[in-house]
Amino acid sequence: MINFFKKKEIDVLIVAEGTYPYIRGGVSTWIHQLITGMPDINFGIVFLGSKKEDYGDIVYDLPKNLVYLETEYLFGNSHRFEPEIMNGSNKKFEDIIKLQNWFRKKELSPMPQNIKNIDFYLKHITKKEFLYSKNSWDIIQSEYLSFTPESAFIDYFWTVRNMHSPIWNVASIASKIKCFKIVHSPSTGYAGFLGALLGFNYKKPFILTEHGIYTRERKIDMLNADWLIDNRTIFQKELGTISHIKNMWIKFFEGIGKISYEAANPIISLFENARKIQIAYGAAPEKTKVVPNGIDIEKFKKLRHLRKEKIPKVITLIGRVVPIKDIKTFIKAMRIAANRIKDIEGWIVGPENEDPDYAKECRLLVETLGLKNHIKFLGFQRVEDILPKTGILTLSSISEGMPLVVIEGFGAGVPAVTTDVGSCSQLIYGGIDEEDRKIGSAGEVVPIANPSKLAQAYIKLFENENLWEKCQSNAIKRVETYYTMEVFLNNYKNIYTEAIQNWQV
C-alpha cells in the first residue's frame, strides 16, 4: 500500500524492515537522522512488516523531504489468493532445486543469474505454482525424505512454505517500484533482498548499512527458538548438532545475506569488528567500509546542565524488552547491586509490545526477586527526559551493532556499563585510533549473561565518585571527538554523491 507519493523524484529509497516509521529504536532513529539531516535530498521509505496487526500508527513526525512512503506486510492478506490445483512444469522446477542447492552450499559462490531477475518470480515460477502445484509438493516430499524423515512432515511442509513465500512477495513489491536513484537498506534479510532485486533489475546503486549483523542475529534467534521442535530421539542426535529445520532457517538467512552482499556497493558497517564479520559471511573486502553513527552534540550538551550535583543512583537500560536485549540478566544484576546499595534504582525504558510473553516474564522476575521498589518499567520515554536523571547507562544485550543510546548517553555526560557486544568495547575503551584509546575508559564492559560482573561494575562506579567523574569526562571527550552528527552526515552525503556519479558513468 502506498501511503503517499508527493510526485517528486526519490533520490534515496530506504528499505526499512520492521523499523521506521512504525517502531522506535536505534535503526529507526538512524533513518530519521539521515532524512532530517539532509533536507536537500528527497527520500522514500518502503516499510516491510510481518502482519498489519503487529504494528500501530506511525510514531515519528515525518520530515517534509520524505516524499514517498509505502507500507507492505510480507505475511499479510494482500499477498494471499485462493488455492487451485496445478501441475507445474518439471523443467521450471529444476531451477527451484538449483536455488535450494545454492542455499545449502557452505562455500561462497555467486548467486545463479536467473534468480536475480524479478521475472523469475513473477513469470517463470509464480507464487501460485510454488504453493499449489504438484511439482512443488513432489519436491517438498522428496527433500523431506532425503534430509529429515525423523521430523514431523507437517512441520517441514509449513517451514518450507513460510520461509520462501515472502521471497515472491518481495519480488512482487520490487516490480512496482521504479522511480528512485539509489536504494539503501539498513540490513540484509528481506530488506536487503528487496534492495538487491531493485539494484539488479533497474541497474541502480544499492547501498547496504548493517547496524547489527542480521545473519548472526537470526542464527541466535533460531538456536534459541522453542517454537521449532526438535523431534529427534537422543539416539538420533550427535553432540553439538541442531535440527534440520533450524539449520534450514539459518542457511536461508545466510543465503539472502549473500545475495545482499553480492548486490551492494558499498557495504557499510558501524565499526571495524562488524566489517570483519561481514567479510567472513561473504562480503567482498574491497566493497566494505566503516561509518560510525553520530549525534547532535549541542542537543545533548544542554542536558549536562540539567544534571544535579549528586550522582543519581539510577541505572537506565534503554531498549526494547525482547530476549536479544537480555533484560533478565539486568534484573538479576540489580538484585545483587541492591543488596549493596539500598537506594539504587533500575529503569527499563522501552516498548514491551514486541514480545509480550517475554515482557511478562521480566515483570514476574522482578516480583520473584523482590525488586518492585528498585526496578521501574517506564515504556517509551524521551531520552532528553531520562538521561539527566541517570547515573549509569547500561546494556545487557547478547547482540548489538553500534548502540546509539550509549553515544547519546556520553553526549549527556552519562558513563556506560555494557556487555561485550558490537561496538561497545570501542565506545567505552576507545578503538578508532591510538588517540581514541588514550582518552581512557568511559565506563566498563563485562561478559554477556553475567549478572554478577554487571552488578560489580555498577557498584564500582557508584562507590567511587572520582572514577565516575573521570569516566564521564572521557565519555564527553570521546563523543565530541569521534561521534558527531556533522561527520556522520558528511560521510553519507559523500557516499550518495559517489554512488550517483559512478552509476551515471
PDB file of C-alpha atoms in Angstrom, residues 299-483:
ATOM      1  CA  LYS A 299      21.388  18.994  21.810  1.00  0.00           C
ATOM      2  CA  PHE A 300      22.896  16.573  24.319  1.00  0.00           C
ATOM      3  CA  LYS A 301      25.347  19.105  25.718  1.00  0.00           C
ATOM      4  CA  LYS A 302      22.370  21.063  27.083  1.00  0.00           C
ATOM      5  CA  LEU A 303      21.300  18.009  29.082  1.00  0.00           C
ATOM      6  CA  ARG A 304      24.546  18.094  31.088  1.00  0.00           C
ATOM      7  CA  HIS A 305      23.417  21.378  32.673  1.00  0.00           C
ATOM      8  CA  LEU A 306      20.198  19.712  33.868  1.00  0.00           C
ATOM      9  CA  ARG A 307      22.087  17.186  35.964  1.00  0.00           C
ATOM     10  CA  LYS A 308      22.060  17.607  39.741  1.00  0.00           C
ATOM     11  CA  GLU A 309      25.379  17.802  41.575  1.00  0.00           C
ATOM     12  CA  LYS A 310      24.841  14.487  43.323  1.00  0.00           C
ATOM     13  CA  ILE A 311      25.219  11.428  41.078  1.00  0.00           C
ATOM     14  CA  PRO A 312      21.788   9.788  40.816  1.00  0.00           C
ATOM     15  CA  LYS A 313      21.838   6.126  41.855  1.00  0.00           C
ATOM     16  CA  VAL A 314      19.807   5.264  38.800  1.00  0.00           C
ATOM     17  CA  ILE A 315      20.877   2.699  36.205  1.00  0.00           C
ATOM     18  CA  THR A 316      18.941   3.054  32.972  1.00  0.00           C
ATOM     19  CA  LEU A 317      18.556   0.431  30.277  1.00  0.00           C
ATOM     20  CA  ILE A 318      17.102   1.971  27.126  1.00  0.00           C
ATOM     21  CA  GLY A 319      15.898  -0.661  24.683  1.00  0.00           C
ATOM     22  CA  ARG A 320      13.071  -2.905  23.593  1.00  0.00           C
ATOM     23  CA  VAL A 321      12.018  -5.530  26.142  1.00  0.00           C
ATOM     24  CA  VAL A 322      12.969  -8.515  23.992  1.00  0.00           C
ATOM     25  CA  PRO A 323      15.201 -11.576  24.541  1.00  0.00           C
ATOM     26  CA  ILE A 324      18.141 -10.255  22.484  1.00  0.00           C
ATOM     27  CA  LYS A 325      18.461  -7.372  24.993  1.00  0.00           C
ATOM     28  CA  ASP A 326      18.687  -9.970  27.801  1.00  0.00           C
ATOM     29  CA  ILE A 327      16.663  -7.845  30.202  1.00  0.00           C
ATOM     30  CA  LYS A 328      16.575 -10.745  32.668  1.00  0.00           C
ATOM     31  CA  THR A 329      20.329 -10.533  33.228  1.00  0.00           C
ATOM     32  CA  PHE A 330      19.920  -6.835  34.042  1.00  0.00           C
ATOM     33  CA  ILE A 331      17.167  -7.641  36.546  1.00  0.00           C
ATOM     34  CA  LYS A 332      19.323 -10.303  38.219  1.00  0.00           C
ATOM     35  CA  ALA A 333      22.262  -7.858  38.353  1.00  0.00           C
ATOM     36  CA  MET A 334      20.000  -5.311  40.014  1.00  0.00           C
ATOM     37  CA  ARG A 335      19.195  -7.843  42.752  1.00  0.00           C
ATOM     38  CA  ILE A 336      22.923  -8.143  43.551  1.00  0.00           C
ATOM     39  CA  ALA A 337      23.556  -4.383  43.349  1.00  0.00           C
ATOM     40  CA  ALA A 338      20.506  -3.571  45.503  1.00  0.00           C
ATOM     41  CA  ASN A 339      21.857  -5.812  48.271  1.00  0.00           C
ATOM     42  CA  ARG A 340      24.846  -3.439  48.498  1.00  0.00           C
ATOM     43  CA  ILE A 341      23.336  -0.041  47.580  1.00  0.00           C
ATOM     44  CA  LYS A 342      19.955   0.296  49.263  1.00  0.00           C
ATOM     45  CA  ASP A 343      18.676   3.339  47.311  1.00  0.00           C
ATOM     46  CA  ILE A 344      19.675   2.079  43.857  1.00  0.00           C
ATOM     47  CA  GLU A 345      17.077   2.050  41.071  1.00  0.00           C
ATOM     48  CA  GLY A 346      16.953   0.356  37.678  1.00  0.00           C
ATOM     49  CA  TRP A 347      14.852   1.940  34.925  1.00  0.00           C
ATOM     50  CA  ILE A 348      13.854  -0.119  31.904  1.00  0.00           C
ATOM     51  CA  VAL A 349      12.934   2.354  29.179  1.00  0.00           C
ATOM     52  CA  GLY A 350      11.494   0.813  26.061  1.00  0.00           C
ATOM     53  CA  PRO A 351       8.403  -0.732  24.468  1.00  0.00           C
ATOM     54  CA  GLU A 352       7.099  -4.091  25.720  1.00  0.00           C
ATOM     55  CA  ASN A 353       4.723  -4.887  22.863  1.00  0.00           C
ATOM     56  CA  GLU A 354       7.151  -6.643  20.529  1.00  0.00           C
ATOM     57  CA  ASP A 355       7.355  -9.798  22.678  1.00  0.00           C
ATOM     58  CA  PRO A 356       4.598  -9.553  25.320  1.00  0.00           C
ATOM     59  CA  ASP A 357       5.319 -13.010  26.758  1.00  0.00           C
ATOM     60  CA  TYR A 358       8.957 -12.130  27.390  1.00  0.00           C
ATOM     61  CA  ALA A 359       7.930  -8.791  28.902  1.00  0.00           C
ATOM     62  CA  LYS A 360       5.579 -10.629  31.300  1.00  0.00           C
ATOM     63  CA  GLU A 361       8.387 -12.983  32.297  1.00  0.00           C
ATOM     64  CA  CYS A 362      10.609  -9.980  33.066  1.00  0.00           C
ATOM     65  CA  ARG A 363       7.950  -8.381  35.250  1.00  0.00           C
ATOM     66  CA  LEU A 364       7.413 -11.695  37.020  1.00  0.00           C
ATOM     67  CA  LEU A 365      11.161 -11.991  37.636  1.00  0.00           C
ATOM     68  CA  VAL A 366      11.166  -8.532  39.229  1.00  0.00           C
ATOM     69  CA  GLU A 367       8.419  -9.646  41.632  1.00  0.00           C
ATOM     70  CA  THR A 368      10.077 -13.002  42.331  1.00  0.00           C
ATOM     71  CA  LEU A 369      13.377 -11.332  43.219  1.00  0.00           C
ATOM     72  CA  GLY A 370      11.643  -8.750  45.440  1.00  0.00           C
ATOM     73  CA  LEU A 371      12.717  -5.812  43.276  1.00  0.00           C
ATOM     74  CA  LYS A 372       9.422  -3.931  42.907  1.00  0.00           C
ATOM     75  CA  ASN A 373      10.878  -0.973  44.807  1.00  0.00           C
ATOM     76  CA  HIS A 374      14.081  -0.981  42.790  1.00  0.00           C
ATOM     77  CA  ILE A 375      13.036  -1.550  39.164  1.00  0.00           C
ATOM     78  CA  LYS A 376      10.622   0.522  37.086  1.00  0.00           C
ATOM     79  CA  PHE A 377       9.280  -0.320  33.632  1.00  0.00           C
ATOM     80  CA  LEU A 378       8.787   3.097  32.046  1.00  0.00           C
ATOM     81  CA  GLY A 379       7.875   2.190  28.468  1.00  0.00           C
ATOM     82  CA  PHE A 380       8.891   4.605  25.725  1.00  0.00           C
ATOM     83  CA  GLN A 381      10.279   7.910  27.035  1.00  0.00           C
ATOM     84  CA  ARG A 382      12.155  10.829  25.510  1.00  0.00           C
ATOM     85  CA  VAL A 383      15.865  10.274  26.169  1.00  0.00           C
ATOM     86  CA  GLU A 384      16.129  14.002  26.899  1.00  0.00           C
ATOM     87  CA  ASP A 385      13.896  13.450  29.940  1.00  0.00           C
ATOM     88  CA  ILE A 386      15.680  10.327  31.145  1.00  0.00           C
ATOM     89  CA  LEU A 387      19.405  10.928  30.701  1.00  0.00           C
ATOM     90  CA  PRO A 388      19.793  13.901  33.130  1.00  0.00           C
ATOM     91  CA  LYS A 389      18.320  11.682  35.887  1.00  0.00           C
ATOM     92  CA  THR A 390      20.550   8.705  35.070  1.00  0.00           C
ATOM     93  CA  GLY A 391      23.785   7.777  36.840  1.00  0.00           C
ATOM     94  CA  ILE A 392      24.829   4.867  34.617  1.00  0.00           C
ATOM     95  CA  LEU A 393      23.528   3.893  31.201  1.00  0.00           C
ATOM     96  CA  THR A 394      23.564   0.127  30.724  1.00  0.00           C
ATOM     97  CA  LEU A 395      23.009  -2.547  28.104  1.00  0.00           C
ATOM     98  CA  SER A 396      22.827  -6.263  28.927  1.00  0.00           C
ATOM     99  CA  SER A 397      22.321  -7.343  25.304  1.00  0.00           C
ATOM    100  CA  ILE A 398      23.631 -10.523  23.720  1.00  0.00           C
ATOM    101  CA  SER A 399      23.929  -8.751  20.365  1.00  0.00           C
ATOM    102  CA  GLU A 400      24.244  -5.114  19.307  1.00  0.00           C
ATOM    103  CA  GLY A 401      25.626  -3.058  16.470  1.00  0.00           C
ATOM    104  CA  MET A 402      26.681   0.432  17.471  1.00  0.00           C
ATOM    105  CA  PRO A 403      24.122   1.324  20.148  1.00  0.00           C
ATOM    106  CA  LEU A 404      23.079   4.920  19.619  1.00  0.00           C
ATOM    107  CA  VAL A 405      21.852   5.199  23.206  1.00  0.00           C
ATOM    108  CA  VAL A 406      25.399   4.780  24.525  1.00  0.00           C
ATOM    109  CA  ILE A 407      26.624   7.620  22.309  1.00  0.00           C
ATOM    110  CA  GLU A 408      23.667   9.779  23.333  1.00  0.00           C
ATOM    111  CA  GLY A 409      24.399   8.961  26.967  1.00  0.00           C
ATOM    112  CA  PHE A 410      28.010  10.082  26.525  1.00  0.00           C
ATOM    113  CA  GLY A 411      26.767  13.308  24.944  1.00  0.00           C
ATOM    114  CA  ALA A 412      24.634  13.913  28.037  1.00  0.00           C
ATOM    115  CA  GLY A 413      27.542  13.092  30.372  1.00  0.00           C
ATOM    116  CA  VAL A 414      26.484   9.582  31.431  1.00  0.00           C
ATOM    117  CA  PRO A 415      29.094   6.787  31.675  1.00  0.00           C
ATOM    118  CA  ALA A 416      28.057   3.328  30.463  1.00  0.00           C
ATOM    119  CA  VAL A 417      28.323  -0.279  31.594  1.00  0.00           C
ATOM    120  CA  THR A 418      27.550  -2.746  28.825  1.00  0.00           C
ATOM    121  CA  THR A 419      28.069  -6.323  27.785  1.00  0.00           C
ATOM    122  CA  ASP A 420      30.870  -7.084  25.348  1.00  0.00           C
ATOM    123  CA  VAL A 421      28.824  -6.960  22.161  1.00  0.00           C
ATOM    124  CA  GLY A 422      29.001  -4.986  18.941  1.00  0.00           C
ATOM    125  CA  SER A 423      30.992  -1.797  19.197  1.00  0.00           C
ATOM    126  CA  CYS A 424      30.514  -1.372  22.966  1.00  0.00           C
ATOM    127  CA  SER A 425      34.169  -2.042  23.742  1.00  0.00           C
ATOM    128  CA  GLN A 426      35.233   0.521  21.113  1.00  0.00           C
ATOM    129  CA  LEU A 427      32.811   3.084  22.515  1.00  0.00           C
ATOM    130  CA  ILE A 428      33.786   2.614  26.147  1.00  0.00           C
ATOM    131  CA  TYR A 429      37.537   1.955  25.905  1.00  0.00           C
ATOM    132  CA  GLY A 430      38.286   3.655  22.559  1.00  0.00           C
ATOM    133  CA  GLY A 431      39.344   1.893  19.379  1.00  0.00           C
ATOM    134  CA  ILE A 432      39.037   4.115  16.346  1.00  0.00           C
ATOM    135  CA  ASP A 433      42.724   5.075  16.602  1.00  0.00           C
ATOM    136  CA  GLU A 434      45.502   5.445  19.140  1.00  0.00           C
ATOM    137  CA  GLU A 435      44.323   8.904  20.228  1.00  0.00           C
ATOM    138  CA  ASP A 436      40.893   7.437  20.933  1.00  0.00           C
ATOM    139  CA  ARG A 437      42.392   4.759  23.179  1.00  0.00           C
ATOM    140  CA  LYS A 438      44.446   7.400  25.005  1.00  0.00           C
ATOM    141  CA  ILE A 439      41.259   9.180  26.100  1.00  0.00           C
ATOM    142  CA  GLY A 440      40.637   6.314  28.511  1.00  0.00           C
ATOM    143  CA  SER A 441      37.653   4.415  29.846  1.00  0.00           C
ATOM    144  CA  ALA A 442      34.127   5.818  29.732  1.00  0.00           C
ATOM    145  CA  GLY A 443      32.690   3.034  31.859  1.00  0.00           C
ATOM    146  CA  GLU A 444      33.096  -0.724  31.855  1.00  0.00           C
ATOM    147  CA  VAL A 445      32.452  -3.688  29.549  1.00  0.00           C
ATOM    148  CA  VAL A 446      31.536  -7.081  31.034  1.00  0.00           C
ATOM    149  CA  PRO A 447      30.865 -10.559  29.587  1.00  0.00           C
ATOM    150  CA  ILE A 448      27.352 -11.368  28.350  1.00  0.00           C
ATOM    151  CA  ALA A 449      24.866 -13.210  30.601  1.00  0.00           C
ATOM    152  CA  ASN A 450      26.881 -12.500  33.748  1.00  0.00           C
ATOM    153  CA  PRO A 451      24.728 -10.669  36.347  1.00  0.00           C
ATOM    154  CA  SER A 452      27.500 -10.767  38.934  1.00  0.00           C
ATOM    155  CA  LYS A 453      30.037  -8.923  36.732  1.00  0.00           C
ATOM    156  CA  LEU A 454      27.382  -6.440  35.669  1.00  0.00           C
ATOM    157  CA  ALA A 455      26.461  -5.688  39.290  1.00  0.00           C
ATOM    158  CA  GLN A 456      30.116  -5.348  40.326  1.00  0.00           C
ATOM    159  CA  ALA A 457      30.635  -2.727  37.597  1.00  0.00           C
ATOM    160  CA  TYR A 458      27.603  -0.734  38.809  1.00  0.00           C
ATOM    161  CA  ILE A 459      28.790  -0.859  42.431  1.00  0.00           C
ATOM    162  CA  LYS A 460      32.352   0.089  41.480  1.00  0.00           C
ATOM    163  CA  LEU A 461      31.241   3.231  39.644  1.00  0.00           C
ATOM    164  CA  PHE A 462      28.704   4.347  42.238  1.00  0.00           C
ATOM    165  CA  GLU A 463      31.061   3.792  45.195  1.00  0.00           C
ATOM    166  CA  ASN A 464      33.972   5.705  43.629  1.00  0.00           C
ATOM    167  CA  GLU A 465      32.839   9.193  42.607  1.00  0.00           C
ATOM    168  CA  ASN A 466      36.303  10.130  41.313  1.00  0.00           C
ATOM    169  CA  LEU A 467      36.208   7.147  38.966  1.00  0.00           C
ATOM    170  CA  TRP A 468      32.648   8.037  37.853  1.00  0.00           C
ATOM    171  CA  GLU A 469      33.678  11.651  37.132  1.00  0.00           C
ATOM    172  CA  LYS A 470      36.739  10.512  35.184  1.00  0.00           C
ATOM    173  CA  CYS A 471      34.561   8.159  33.098  1.00  0.00           C
ATOM    174  CA  GLN A 472      32.088  10.996  32.494  1.00  0.00           C
ATOM    175  CA  SER A 473      34.886  13.293  31.324  1.00  0.00           C
ATOM    176  CA  ASN A 474      36.267  10.601  28.997  1.00  0.00           C
ATOM    177  CA  ALA A 475      32.796   9.877  27.598  1.00  0.00           C
ATOM    178  CA  ILE A 476      32.246  13.530  26.717  1.00  0.00           C
ATOM    179  CA  LYS A 477      35.666  13.905  25.113  1.00  0.00           C
ATOM    180  CA  ARG A 478      35.220  10.728  23.024  1.00  0.00           C
ATOM    181  CA  VAL A 479      31.789  11.618  21.691  1.00  0.00           C
ATOM    182  CA  GLU A 480      32.770  15.202  20.866  1.00  0.00           C
ATOM    183  CA  THR A 481      35.872  13.995  19.017  1.00  0.00           C
ATOM    184  CA  TYR A 482      34.627  10.973  17.071  1.00  0.00           C
ATOM    185  CA  TYR A 483      30.821  10.681  17.018  1.00  0.00           C
TER     186      TYR A 483
END
